[in-house]
CSV table of C-alpha atoms in Angstrom, one decimal:
chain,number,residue,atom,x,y,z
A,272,UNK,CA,82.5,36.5,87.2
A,273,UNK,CA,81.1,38.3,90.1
A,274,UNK,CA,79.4,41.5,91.3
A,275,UNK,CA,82.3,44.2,92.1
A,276,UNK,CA,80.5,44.4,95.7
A,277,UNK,CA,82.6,41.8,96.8
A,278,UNK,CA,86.0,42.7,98.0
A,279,UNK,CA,86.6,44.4,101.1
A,280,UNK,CA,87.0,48.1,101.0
A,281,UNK,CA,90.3,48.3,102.6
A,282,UNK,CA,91.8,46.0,99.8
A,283,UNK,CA,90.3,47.3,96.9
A,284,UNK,CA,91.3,50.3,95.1
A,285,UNK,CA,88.0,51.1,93.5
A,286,UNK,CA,87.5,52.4,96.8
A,287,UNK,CA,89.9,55.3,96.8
A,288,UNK,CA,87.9,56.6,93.8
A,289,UNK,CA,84.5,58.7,94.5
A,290,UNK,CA,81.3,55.7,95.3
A,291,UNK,CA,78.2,55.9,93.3
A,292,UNK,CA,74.7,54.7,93.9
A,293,UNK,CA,71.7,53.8,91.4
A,294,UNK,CA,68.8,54.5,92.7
A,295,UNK,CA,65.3,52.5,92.1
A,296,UNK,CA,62.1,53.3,93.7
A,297,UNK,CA,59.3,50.9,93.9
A,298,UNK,CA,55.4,52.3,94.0
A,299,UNK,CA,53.8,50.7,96.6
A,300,UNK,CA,50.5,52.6,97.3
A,301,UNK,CA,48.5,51.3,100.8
A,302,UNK,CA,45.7,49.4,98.2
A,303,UNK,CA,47.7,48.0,96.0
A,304,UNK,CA,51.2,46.9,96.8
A,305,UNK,CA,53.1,44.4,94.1
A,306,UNK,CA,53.3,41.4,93.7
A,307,UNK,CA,57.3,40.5,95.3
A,308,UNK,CA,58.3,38.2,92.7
A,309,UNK,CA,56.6,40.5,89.9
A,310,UNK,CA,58.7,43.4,91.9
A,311,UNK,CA,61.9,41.9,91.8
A,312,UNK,CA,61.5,41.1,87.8
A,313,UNK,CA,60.9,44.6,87.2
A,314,UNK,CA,64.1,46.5,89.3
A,315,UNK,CA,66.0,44.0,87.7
A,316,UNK,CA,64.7,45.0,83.8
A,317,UNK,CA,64.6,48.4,85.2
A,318,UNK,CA,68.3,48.1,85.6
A,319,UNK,CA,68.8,46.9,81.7
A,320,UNK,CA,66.5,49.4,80.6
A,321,UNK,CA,68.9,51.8,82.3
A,322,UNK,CA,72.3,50.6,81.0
A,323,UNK,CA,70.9,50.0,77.1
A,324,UNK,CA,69.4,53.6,77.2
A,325,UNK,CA,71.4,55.9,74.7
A,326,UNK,CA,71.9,58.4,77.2
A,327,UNK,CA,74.0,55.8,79.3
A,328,UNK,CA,76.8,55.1,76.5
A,329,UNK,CA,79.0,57.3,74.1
A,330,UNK,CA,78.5,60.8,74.6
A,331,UNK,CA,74.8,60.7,76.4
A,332,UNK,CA,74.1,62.7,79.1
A,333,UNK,CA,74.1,59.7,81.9
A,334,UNK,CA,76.8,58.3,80.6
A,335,UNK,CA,79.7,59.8,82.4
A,336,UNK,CA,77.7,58.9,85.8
A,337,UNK,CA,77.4,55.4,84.9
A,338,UNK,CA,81.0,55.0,84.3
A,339,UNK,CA,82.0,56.7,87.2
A,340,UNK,CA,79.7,54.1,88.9
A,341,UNK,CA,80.6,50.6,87.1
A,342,UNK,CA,84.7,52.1,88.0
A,343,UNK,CA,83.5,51.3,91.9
A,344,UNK,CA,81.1,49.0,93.6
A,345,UNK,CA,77.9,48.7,91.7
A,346,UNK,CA,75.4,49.8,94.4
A,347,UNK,CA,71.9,50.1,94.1
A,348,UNK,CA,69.6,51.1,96.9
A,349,UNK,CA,65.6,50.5,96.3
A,350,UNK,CA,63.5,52.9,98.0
A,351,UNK,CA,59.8,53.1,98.0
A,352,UNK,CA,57.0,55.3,97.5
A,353,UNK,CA,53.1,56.2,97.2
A,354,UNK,CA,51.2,59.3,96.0
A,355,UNK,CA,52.6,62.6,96.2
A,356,UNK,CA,55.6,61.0,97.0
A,357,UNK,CA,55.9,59.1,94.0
A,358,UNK,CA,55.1,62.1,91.4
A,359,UNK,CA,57.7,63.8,92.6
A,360,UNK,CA,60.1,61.3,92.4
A,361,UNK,CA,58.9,60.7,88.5
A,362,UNK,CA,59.3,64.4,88.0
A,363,UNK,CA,63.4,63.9,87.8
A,364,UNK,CA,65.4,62.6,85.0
A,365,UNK,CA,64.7,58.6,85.3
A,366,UNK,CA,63.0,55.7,83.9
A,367,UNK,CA,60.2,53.8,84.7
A,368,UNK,CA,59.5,50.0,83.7
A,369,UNK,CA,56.1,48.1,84.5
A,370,UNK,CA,55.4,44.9,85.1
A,371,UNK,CA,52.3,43.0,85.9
A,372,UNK,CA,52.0,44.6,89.1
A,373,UNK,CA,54.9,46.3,90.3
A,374,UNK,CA,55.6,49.8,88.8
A,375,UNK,CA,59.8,50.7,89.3
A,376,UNK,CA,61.7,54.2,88.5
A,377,UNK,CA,65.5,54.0,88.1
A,378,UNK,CA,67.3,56.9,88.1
A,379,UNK,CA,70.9,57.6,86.3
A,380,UNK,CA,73.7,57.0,89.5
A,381,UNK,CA,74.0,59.6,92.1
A,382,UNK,CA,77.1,60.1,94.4
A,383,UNK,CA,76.4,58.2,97.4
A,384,UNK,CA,75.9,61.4,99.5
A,385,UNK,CA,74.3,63.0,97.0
A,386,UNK,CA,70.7,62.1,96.1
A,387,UNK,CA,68.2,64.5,95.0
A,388,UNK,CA,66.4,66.2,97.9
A,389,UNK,CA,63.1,64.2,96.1
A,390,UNK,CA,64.4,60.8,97.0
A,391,UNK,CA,66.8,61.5,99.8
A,392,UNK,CA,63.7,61.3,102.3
A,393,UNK,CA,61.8,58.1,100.7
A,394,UNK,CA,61.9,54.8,103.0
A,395,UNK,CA,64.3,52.7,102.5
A,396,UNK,CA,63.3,49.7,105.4
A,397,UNK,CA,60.4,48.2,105.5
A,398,UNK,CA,59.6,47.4,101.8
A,399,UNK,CA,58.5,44.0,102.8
A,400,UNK,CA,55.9,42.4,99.8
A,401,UNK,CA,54.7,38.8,99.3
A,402,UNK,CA,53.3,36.6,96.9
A,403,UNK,CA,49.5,36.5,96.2
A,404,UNK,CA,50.5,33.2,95.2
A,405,UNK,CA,53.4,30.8,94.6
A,406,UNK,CA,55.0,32.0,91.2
A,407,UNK,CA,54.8,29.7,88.1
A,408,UNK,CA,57.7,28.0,86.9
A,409,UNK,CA,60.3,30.2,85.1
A,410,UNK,CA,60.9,30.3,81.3
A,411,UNK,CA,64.4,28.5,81.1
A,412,UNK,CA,64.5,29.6,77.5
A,413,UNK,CA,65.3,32.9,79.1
A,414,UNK,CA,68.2,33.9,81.8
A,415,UNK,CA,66.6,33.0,85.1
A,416,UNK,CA,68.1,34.8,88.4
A,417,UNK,CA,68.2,32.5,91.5
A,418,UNK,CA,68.1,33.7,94.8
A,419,UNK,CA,70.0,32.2,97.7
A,420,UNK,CA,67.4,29.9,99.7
A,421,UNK,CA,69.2,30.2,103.1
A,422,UNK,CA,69.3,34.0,103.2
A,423,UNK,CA,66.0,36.4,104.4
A,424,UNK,CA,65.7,39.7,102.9
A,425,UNK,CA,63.4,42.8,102.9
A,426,UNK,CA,61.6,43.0,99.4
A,427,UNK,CA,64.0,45.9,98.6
A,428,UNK,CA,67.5,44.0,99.3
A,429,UNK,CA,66.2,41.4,97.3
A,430,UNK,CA,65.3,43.7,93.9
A,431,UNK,CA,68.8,45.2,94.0
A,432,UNK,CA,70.0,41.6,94.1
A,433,UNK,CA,68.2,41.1,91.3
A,434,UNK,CA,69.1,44.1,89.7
A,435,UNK,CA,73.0,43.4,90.4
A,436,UNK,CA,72.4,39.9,88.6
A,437,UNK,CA,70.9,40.9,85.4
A,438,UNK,CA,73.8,43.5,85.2
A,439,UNK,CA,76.3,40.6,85.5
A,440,UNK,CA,74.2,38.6,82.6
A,441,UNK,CA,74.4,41.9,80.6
A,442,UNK,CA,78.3,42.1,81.0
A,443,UNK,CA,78.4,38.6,79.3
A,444,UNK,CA,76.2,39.4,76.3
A,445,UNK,CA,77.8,41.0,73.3
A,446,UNK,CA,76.2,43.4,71.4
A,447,UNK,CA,73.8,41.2,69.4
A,448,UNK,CA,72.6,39.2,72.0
A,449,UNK,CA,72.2,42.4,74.0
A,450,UNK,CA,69.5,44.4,71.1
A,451,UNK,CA,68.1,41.0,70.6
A,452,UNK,CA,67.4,40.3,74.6
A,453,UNK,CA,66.0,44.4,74.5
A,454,UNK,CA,64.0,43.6,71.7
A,455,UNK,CA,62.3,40.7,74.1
A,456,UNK,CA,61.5,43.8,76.3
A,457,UNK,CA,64.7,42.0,78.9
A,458,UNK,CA,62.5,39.3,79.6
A,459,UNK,CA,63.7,37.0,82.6
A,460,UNK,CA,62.5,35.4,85.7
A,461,UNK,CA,63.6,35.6,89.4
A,462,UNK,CA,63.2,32.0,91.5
A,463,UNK,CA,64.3,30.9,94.9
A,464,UNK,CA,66.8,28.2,94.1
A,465,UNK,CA,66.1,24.8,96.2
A,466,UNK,CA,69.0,23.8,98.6
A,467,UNK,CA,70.0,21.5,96.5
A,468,UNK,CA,70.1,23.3,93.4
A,469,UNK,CA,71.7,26.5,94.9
A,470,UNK,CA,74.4,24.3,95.6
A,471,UNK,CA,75.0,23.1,91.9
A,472,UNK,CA,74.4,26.9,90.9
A,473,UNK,CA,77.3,27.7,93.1
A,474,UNK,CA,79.5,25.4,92.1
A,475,UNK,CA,78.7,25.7,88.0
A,476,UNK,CA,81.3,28.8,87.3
A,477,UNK,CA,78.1,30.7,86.3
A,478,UNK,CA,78.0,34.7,87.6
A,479,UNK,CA,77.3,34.8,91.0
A,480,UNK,CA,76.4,38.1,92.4
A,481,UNK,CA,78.6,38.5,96.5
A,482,UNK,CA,77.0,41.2,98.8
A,483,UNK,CA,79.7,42.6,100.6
A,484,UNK,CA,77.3,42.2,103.8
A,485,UNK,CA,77.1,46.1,104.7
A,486,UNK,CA,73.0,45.3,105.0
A,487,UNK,CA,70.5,43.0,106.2
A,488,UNK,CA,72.6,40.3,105.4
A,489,UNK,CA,76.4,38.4,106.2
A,490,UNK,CA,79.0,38.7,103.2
A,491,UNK,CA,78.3,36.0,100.9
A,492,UNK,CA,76.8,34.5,97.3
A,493,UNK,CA,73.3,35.9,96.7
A,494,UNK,CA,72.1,35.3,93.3
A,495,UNK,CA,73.9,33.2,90.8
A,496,UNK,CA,72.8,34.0,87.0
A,497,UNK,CA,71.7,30.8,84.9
A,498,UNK,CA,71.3,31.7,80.7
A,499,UNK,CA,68.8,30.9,78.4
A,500,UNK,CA,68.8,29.8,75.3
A,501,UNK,CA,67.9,32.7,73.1
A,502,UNK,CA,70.1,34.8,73.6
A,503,UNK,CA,74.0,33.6,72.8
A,504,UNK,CA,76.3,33.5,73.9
A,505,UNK,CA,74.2,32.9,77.0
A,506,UNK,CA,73.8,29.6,76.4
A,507,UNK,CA,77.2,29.1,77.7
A,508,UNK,CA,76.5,30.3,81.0
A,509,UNK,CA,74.0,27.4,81.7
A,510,UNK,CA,74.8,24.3,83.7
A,511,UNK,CA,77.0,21.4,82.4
């Protein structure tokens, strides 16, 4: 299983159909910027929080945009955003999800030339965020998203890495794992996979998220999605 951003456009036929984008925007006042790690946790819950939302499925008002939107490439473009700019991005139709230090609104998609004049004009380069300090070990009880160590990318690339990979854990979860994996509030963890591990990750058969390399970085395996164990049938997603 891998991210539908993988196959070039002029041999896919998803491509003939109109593209959509899902927008996230990251807060990142001047004083207080987040924490990367925490950041890239939250856009990637933000995106869950998104697709379980009621107004994403059946008959709710997102849900014919996200349709149209899982029927192409599944983009996702983080912007940022401080004061004024912020509130008026959190003025439109949206949600946003918290985590210890990063504060992320994810909006229902957009055509990609058509964003809302409130986020068309928000920064898309230079979201660039570090660690205060090395984050802890993650919880392995719970899925675990892990980056590709030989690639560099701007804070932003990475969260809609992340937010690509916990889509691909959703698609594997049927619906009982899924309100039982909301209940935990979509609890996961984000880690930068040693060489050596990457390589196992890799080679596993577990979902592997494949930029198509249209930014920041060559075409190739970004984030490869690892299960827990609470939440089955995730379990069979884990390493041999």
């Amino acid at each position: 299983m891998t991210s539908n951003d993988t196959v070039p456009y002029d041999e896919d036929p998803r491509d003939r159909a109109p593209q959509f984008v899902l927008p996230l925007v990251v807060r990142i006042e001047k004083a207080a910027p987040p924490a990367r790690t925490d950041a890239l946790e939250t856009a990637a819950r933000a995106v869950l929080f998104l697709l379980s939302d009621e107004r994403a499925a059946g008959d709710g008002e997102w849900a014919r945009a996200v349709a149209d939107w899982e029927d192409g490439r599944i983009r996702k473009v983080v912007r940022r955003a401080r004061g004024a700019e912020w509130r008026k991005a959190s003025a439109l139709p949206g949600m946003a999800v918290t985590g210890a230090t990063a504060e992320v609104r994810v909006f229902p998609p957009v055509p990609l030339d058509g964003w809302p004049k409130e986020l068309v004009k928000l920064q898309v380069s230079g979201t660039d965020l570090d660690d205060p300090e090395p984050p802890a070990a993650p919880d392995l009880t719970r899925p675990v998203l892990w980056i590709n160590p030989g690639l560099e990318m701007s804070a932003g690339k990475a969260m809609a890495q992340a937010g690509h990979g916990a889509q691909l854990a959703w698609w594997a979860l049927d619906d009982a794992a899924r309100d039982a994996w909301r209940e935990d509030g979509f609890a996961l963890s984000v880690r930068t996979a040693d060489p050596e591990r990457w390589a196992e990750l890799t080679a596993s058969g577990l979902p592997v998220v494949r930029d198509a390399g249209f930014t920041e970085i060559a075409p190739g395996p970004t984030v490869a999605v690892e299960g827990g164990e609470r939440y089955c049938p995730l379990p069979r997603l884990r390493l041999p």
